[in-house]
mmCIF file of C-alpha atoms in Angstrom:
data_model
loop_
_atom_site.group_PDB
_atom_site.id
_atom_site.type_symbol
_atom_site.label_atom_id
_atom_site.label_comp_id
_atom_site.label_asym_id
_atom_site.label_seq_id
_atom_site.Cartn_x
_atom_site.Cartn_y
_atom_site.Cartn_z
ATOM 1 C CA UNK A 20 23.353 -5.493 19.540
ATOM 2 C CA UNK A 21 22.054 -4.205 16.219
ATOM 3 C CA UNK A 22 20.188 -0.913 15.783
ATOM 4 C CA UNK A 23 16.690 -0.093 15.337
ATOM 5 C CA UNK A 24 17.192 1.008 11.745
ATOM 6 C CA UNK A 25 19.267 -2.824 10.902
ATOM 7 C CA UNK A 26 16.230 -4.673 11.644
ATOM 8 C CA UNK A 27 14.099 -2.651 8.571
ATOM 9 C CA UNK A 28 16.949 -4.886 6.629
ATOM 10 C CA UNK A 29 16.373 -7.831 8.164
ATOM 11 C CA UNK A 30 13.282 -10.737 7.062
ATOM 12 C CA UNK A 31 11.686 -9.836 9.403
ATOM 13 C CA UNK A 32 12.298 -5.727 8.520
ATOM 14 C CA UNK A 33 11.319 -6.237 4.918
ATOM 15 C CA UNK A 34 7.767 -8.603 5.843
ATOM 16 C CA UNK A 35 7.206 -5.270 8.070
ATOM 17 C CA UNK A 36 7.791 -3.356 5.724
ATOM 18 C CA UNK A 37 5.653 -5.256 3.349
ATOM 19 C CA UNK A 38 2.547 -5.738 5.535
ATOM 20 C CA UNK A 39 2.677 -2.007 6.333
ATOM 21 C CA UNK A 40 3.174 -0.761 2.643
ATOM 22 C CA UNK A 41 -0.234 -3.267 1.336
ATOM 23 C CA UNK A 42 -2.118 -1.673 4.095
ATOM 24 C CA UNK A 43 -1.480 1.586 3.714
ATOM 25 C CA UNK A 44 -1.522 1.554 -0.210
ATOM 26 C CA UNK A 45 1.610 2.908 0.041
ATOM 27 C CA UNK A 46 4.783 1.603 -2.318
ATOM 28 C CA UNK A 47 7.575 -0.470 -0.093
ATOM 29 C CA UNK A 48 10.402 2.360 -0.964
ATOM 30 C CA UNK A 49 8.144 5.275 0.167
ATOM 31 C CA UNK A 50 6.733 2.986 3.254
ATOM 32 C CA UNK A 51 10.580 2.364 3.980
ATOM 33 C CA UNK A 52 11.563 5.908 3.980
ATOM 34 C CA UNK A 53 8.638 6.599 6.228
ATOM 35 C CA UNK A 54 9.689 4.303 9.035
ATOM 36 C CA UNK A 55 13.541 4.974 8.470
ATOM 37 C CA UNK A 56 12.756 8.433 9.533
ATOM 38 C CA UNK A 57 10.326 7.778 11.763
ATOM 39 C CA UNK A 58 11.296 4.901 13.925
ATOM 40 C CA UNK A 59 14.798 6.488 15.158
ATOM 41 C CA UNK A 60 12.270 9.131 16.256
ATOM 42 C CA UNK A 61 9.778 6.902 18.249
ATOM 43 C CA UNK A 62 12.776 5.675 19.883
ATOM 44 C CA UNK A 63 13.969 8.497 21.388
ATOM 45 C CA UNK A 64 11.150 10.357 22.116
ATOM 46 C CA UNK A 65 10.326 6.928 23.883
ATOM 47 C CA UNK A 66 14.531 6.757 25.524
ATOM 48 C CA UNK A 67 13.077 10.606 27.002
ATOM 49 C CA UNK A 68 10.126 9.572 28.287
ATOM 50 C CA UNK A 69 11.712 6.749 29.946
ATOM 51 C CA UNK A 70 14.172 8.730 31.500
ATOM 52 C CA UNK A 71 11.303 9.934 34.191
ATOM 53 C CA UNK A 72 10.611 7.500 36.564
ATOM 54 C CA UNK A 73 7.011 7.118 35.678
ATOM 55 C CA UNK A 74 7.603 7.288 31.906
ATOM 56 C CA UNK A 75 10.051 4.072 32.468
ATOM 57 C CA UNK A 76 7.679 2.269 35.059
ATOM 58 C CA UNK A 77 4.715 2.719 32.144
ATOM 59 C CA UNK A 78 6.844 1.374 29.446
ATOM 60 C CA UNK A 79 8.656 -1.845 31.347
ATOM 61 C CA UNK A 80 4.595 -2.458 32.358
ATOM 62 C CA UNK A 81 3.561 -1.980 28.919
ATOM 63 C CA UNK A 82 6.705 -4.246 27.531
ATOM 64 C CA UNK A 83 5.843 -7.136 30.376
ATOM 65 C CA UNK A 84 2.419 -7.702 29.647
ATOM 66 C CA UNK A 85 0.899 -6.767 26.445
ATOM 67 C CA UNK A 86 3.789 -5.898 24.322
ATOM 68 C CA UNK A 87 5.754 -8.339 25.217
ATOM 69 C CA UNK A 88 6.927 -9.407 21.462
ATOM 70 C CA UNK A 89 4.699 -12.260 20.778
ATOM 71 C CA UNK A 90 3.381 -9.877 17.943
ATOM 72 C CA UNK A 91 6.446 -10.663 16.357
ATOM 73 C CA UNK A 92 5.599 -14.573 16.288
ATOM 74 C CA UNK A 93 2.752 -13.660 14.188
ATOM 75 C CA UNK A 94 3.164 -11.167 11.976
ATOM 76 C CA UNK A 95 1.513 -13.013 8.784
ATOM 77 C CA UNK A 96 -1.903 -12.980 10.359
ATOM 78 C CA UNK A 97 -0.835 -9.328 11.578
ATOM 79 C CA UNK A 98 -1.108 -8.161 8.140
ATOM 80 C CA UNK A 99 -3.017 -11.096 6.616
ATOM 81 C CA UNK A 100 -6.685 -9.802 5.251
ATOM 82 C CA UNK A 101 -5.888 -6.075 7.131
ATOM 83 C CA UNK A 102 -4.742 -4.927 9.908
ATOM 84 C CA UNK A 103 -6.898 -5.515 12.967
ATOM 85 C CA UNK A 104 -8.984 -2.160 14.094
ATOM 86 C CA UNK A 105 -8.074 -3.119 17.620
ATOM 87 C CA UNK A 106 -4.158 -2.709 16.657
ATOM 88 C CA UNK A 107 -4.917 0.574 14.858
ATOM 89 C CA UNK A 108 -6.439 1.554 17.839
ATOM 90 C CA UNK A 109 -3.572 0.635 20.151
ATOM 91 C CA UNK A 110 -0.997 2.099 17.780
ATOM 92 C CA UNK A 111 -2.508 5.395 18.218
ATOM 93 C CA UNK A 112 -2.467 5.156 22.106
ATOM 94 C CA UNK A 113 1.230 4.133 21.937
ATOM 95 C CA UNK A 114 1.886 7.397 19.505
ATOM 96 C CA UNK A 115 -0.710 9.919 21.862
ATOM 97 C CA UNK A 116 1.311 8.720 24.823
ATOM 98 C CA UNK A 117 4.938 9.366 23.221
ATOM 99 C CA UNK A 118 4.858 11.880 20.860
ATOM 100 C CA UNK A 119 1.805 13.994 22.948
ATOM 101 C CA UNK A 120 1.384 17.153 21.399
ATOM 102 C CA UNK A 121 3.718 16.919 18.894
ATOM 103 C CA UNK A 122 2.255 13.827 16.511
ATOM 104 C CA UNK A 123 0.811 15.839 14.250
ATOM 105 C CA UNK A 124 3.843 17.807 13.611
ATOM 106 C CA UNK A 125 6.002 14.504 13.138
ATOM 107 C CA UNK A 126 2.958 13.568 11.004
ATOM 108 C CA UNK A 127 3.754 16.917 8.761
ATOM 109 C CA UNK A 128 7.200 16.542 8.756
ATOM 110 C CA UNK A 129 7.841 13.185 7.620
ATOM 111 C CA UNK A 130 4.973 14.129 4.569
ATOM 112 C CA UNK A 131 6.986 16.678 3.465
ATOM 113 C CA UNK A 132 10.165 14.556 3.580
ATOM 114 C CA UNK A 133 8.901 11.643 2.003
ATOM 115 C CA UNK A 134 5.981 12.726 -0.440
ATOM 116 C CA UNK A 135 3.646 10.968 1.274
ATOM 117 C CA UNK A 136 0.120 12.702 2.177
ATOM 118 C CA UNK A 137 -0.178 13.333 5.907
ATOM 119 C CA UNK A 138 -2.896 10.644 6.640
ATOM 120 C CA UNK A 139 -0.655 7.738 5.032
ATOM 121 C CA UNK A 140 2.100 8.395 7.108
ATOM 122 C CA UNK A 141 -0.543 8.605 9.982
ATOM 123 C CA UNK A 142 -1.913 5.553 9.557
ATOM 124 C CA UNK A 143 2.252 3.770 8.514
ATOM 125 C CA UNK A 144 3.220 4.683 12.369
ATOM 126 C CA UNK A 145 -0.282 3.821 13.843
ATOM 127 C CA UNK A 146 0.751 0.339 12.267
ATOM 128 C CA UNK A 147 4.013 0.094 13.041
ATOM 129 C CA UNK A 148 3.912 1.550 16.909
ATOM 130 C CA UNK A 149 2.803 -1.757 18.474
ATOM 131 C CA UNK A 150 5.605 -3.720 16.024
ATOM 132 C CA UNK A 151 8.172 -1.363 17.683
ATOM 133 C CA UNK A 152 6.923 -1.807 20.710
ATOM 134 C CA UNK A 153 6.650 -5.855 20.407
ATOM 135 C CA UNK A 154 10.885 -5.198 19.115
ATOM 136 C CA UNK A 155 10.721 -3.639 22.306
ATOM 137 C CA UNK A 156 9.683 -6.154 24.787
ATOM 138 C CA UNK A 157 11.726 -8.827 22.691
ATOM 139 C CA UNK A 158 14.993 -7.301 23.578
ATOM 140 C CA UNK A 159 13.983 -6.695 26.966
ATOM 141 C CA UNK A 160 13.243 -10.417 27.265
ATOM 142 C CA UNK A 161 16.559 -11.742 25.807
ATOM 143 C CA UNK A 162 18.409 -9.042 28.164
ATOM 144 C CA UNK A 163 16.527 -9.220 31.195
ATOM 145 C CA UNK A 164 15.526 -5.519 31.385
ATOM 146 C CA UNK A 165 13.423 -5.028 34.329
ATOM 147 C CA UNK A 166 14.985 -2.166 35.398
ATOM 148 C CA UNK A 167 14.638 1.675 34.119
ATOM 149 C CA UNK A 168 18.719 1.967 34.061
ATOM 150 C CA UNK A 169 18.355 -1.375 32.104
ATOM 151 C CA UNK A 170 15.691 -0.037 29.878
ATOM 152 C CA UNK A 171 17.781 3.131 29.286
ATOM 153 C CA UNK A 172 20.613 0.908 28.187
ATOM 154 C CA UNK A 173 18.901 -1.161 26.027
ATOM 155 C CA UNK A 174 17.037 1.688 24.730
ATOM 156 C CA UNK A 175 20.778 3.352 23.983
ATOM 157 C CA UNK A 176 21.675 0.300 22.214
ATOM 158 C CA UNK A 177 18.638 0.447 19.889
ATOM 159 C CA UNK A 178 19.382 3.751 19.037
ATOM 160 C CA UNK A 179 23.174 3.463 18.536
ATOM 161 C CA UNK A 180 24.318 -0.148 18.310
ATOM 162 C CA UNK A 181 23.946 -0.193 14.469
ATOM 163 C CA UNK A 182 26.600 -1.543 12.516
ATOM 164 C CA UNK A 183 25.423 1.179 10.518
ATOM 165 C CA UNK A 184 27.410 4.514 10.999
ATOM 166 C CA UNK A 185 24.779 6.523 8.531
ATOM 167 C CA UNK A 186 22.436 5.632 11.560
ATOM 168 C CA UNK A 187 24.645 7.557 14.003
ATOM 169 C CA UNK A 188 25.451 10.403 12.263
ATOM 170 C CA UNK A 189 21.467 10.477 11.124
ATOM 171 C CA UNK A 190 20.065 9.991 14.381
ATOM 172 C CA UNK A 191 23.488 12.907 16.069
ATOM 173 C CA UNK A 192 22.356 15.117 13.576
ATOM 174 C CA UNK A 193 18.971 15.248 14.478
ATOM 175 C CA UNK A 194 18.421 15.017 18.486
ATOM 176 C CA UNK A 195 18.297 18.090 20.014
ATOM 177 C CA UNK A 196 20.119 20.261 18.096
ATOM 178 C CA UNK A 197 19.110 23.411 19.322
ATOM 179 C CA UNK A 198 20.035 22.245 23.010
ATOM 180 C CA UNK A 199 16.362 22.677 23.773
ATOM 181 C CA UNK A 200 15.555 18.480 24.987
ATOM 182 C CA UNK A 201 12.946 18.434 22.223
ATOM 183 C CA UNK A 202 13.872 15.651 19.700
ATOM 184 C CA UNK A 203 10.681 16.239 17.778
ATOM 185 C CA UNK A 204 11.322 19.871 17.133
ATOM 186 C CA UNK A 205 14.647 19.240 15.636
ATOM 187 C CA UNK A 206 13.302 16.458 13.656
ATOM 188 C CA UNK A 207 10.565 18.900 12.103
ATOM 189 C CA UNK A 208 13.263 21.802 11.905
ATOM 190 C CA UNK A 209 15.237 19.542 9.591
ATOM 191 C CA UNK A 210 12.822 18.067 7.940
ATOM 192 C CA UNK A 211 11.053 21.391 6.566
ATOM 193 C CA UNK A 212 13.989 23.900 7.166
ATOM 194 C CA UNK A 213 16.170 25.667 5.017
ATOM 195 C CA UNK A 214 17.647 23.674 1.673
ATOM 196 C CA UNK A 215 21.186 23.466 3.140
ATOM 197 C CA UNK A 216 19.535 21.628 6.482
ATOM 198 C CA UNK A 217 17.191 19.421 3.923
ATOM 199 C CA UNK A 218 20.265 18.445 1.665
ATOM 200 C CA UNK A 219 22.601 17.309 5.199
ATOM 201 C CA UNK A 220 19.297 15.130 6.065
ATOM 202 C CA UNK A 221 18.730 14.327 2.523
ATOM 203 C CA UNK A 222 22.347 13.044 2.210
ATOM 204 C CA UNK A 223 22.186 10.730 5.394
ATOM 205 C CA UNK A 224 18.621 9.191 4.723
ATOM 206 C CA UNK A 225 20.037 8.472 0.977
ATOM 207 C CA UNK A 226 22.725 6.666 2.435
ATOM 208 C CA UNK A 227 20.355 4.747 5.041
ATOM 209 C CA UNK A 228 18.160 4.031 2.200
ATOM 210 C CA UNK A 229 20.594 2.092 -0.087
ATOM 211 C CA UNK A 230 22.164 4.852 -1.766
ATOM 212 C CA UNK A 231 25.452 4.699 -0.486
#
């Protein structure tokens, strides 16, 4: 199975990527960076969460029924004319619910790292939340998950089934690496720490961006 960060490469990655940039105002490269960063970190604040027996019972409910990937089907009228409030809306339940506490300070941290003002990148992942989450349920069709050591698993593979190794390294590098379970602190660490922690990160985004 391919990673999380593969399908930003894919057609249906790039109309995404697209549909997210002309609604934020945002240019496609800086858009891109945004959710390179930030969707390896939805996903595993989302693979913790899950690993509680109510976190994984809320998200196979919420990947059954509503996000279930039929957003994917229609992504042109997604984006076509703006996105719906409704989805806005949703998106920021889906980020309240994983991030918690800690949104804003992903918010902060992937401004700094990718030059784009706080409220963009706000409103980029309010956007692309329910897309992840319709990737989500997708997968979970095609494999059958109904299970939280199947959602775990496929969950796993998002995060490190790339063909990718950049991915690996990027997403290694950044989970927990003060052994304290908190993803999003690391995350934030790197992203606004010292120059010798912002050059490693710097060096593994460039190659996930192209720059290889």
């Amino acid at each position: 199975m391919s990673g999380i960060l593969d399908l930003l490469n894919s057609d249906l990655g790039k109309t995404i990527v697209s549909g997210v940039s002309n609604q934020t105002n945002q240019s496609q490269n800086k858009t891109q960076d945004v959710l390179t960063m930030a969707l390896p970190v939805l996903m595993a604040a989302m693979k913790k969460n899950a690993a509680t027996p109510q976190g994984a019972e809320g998200l196979l409910g919420a990947i059954g029924s509503k996000h279930n990937g039929s957003v994917l089907d229609n992504l042109g009228s997604l984006f076509e004319g703006g996105v719906d409030s409704s989805v806005l809306e949703d998106g920021g339940k889906i980020l309240g619910h994983v991030l918690g506490g800690k949104q804003q300070h992903v918010e902060m941290a992937l401004s700094q790292k990718s030059g784009i003002d706080a409220g963009s990148v706000a409103q980029i992942l309010k956007v692309a939340a329910p897309i992840l989450m319709g990737v989500l349920g997708n997968q979970a069709k095609k494999q059958n998950v109904n299970s939280a050591s199947g959602l775990e698993g496929m969950l796993g593979g998002l995060l490190g089934g790339s063909s990718a190794k950049n991915e690996q390294s990027f997403l290694e590098s950044i989970l927990d690496a003060d052994g304290d379970g908190s993803v999003i602190d690391d995350v934030a660490g790197m992203v606004l720490g010292g120059s010798k922690k912002k050059g490693g990160l710097g060096g593994l985004l460039g190659g996930l961006f192209g720059g290889k």
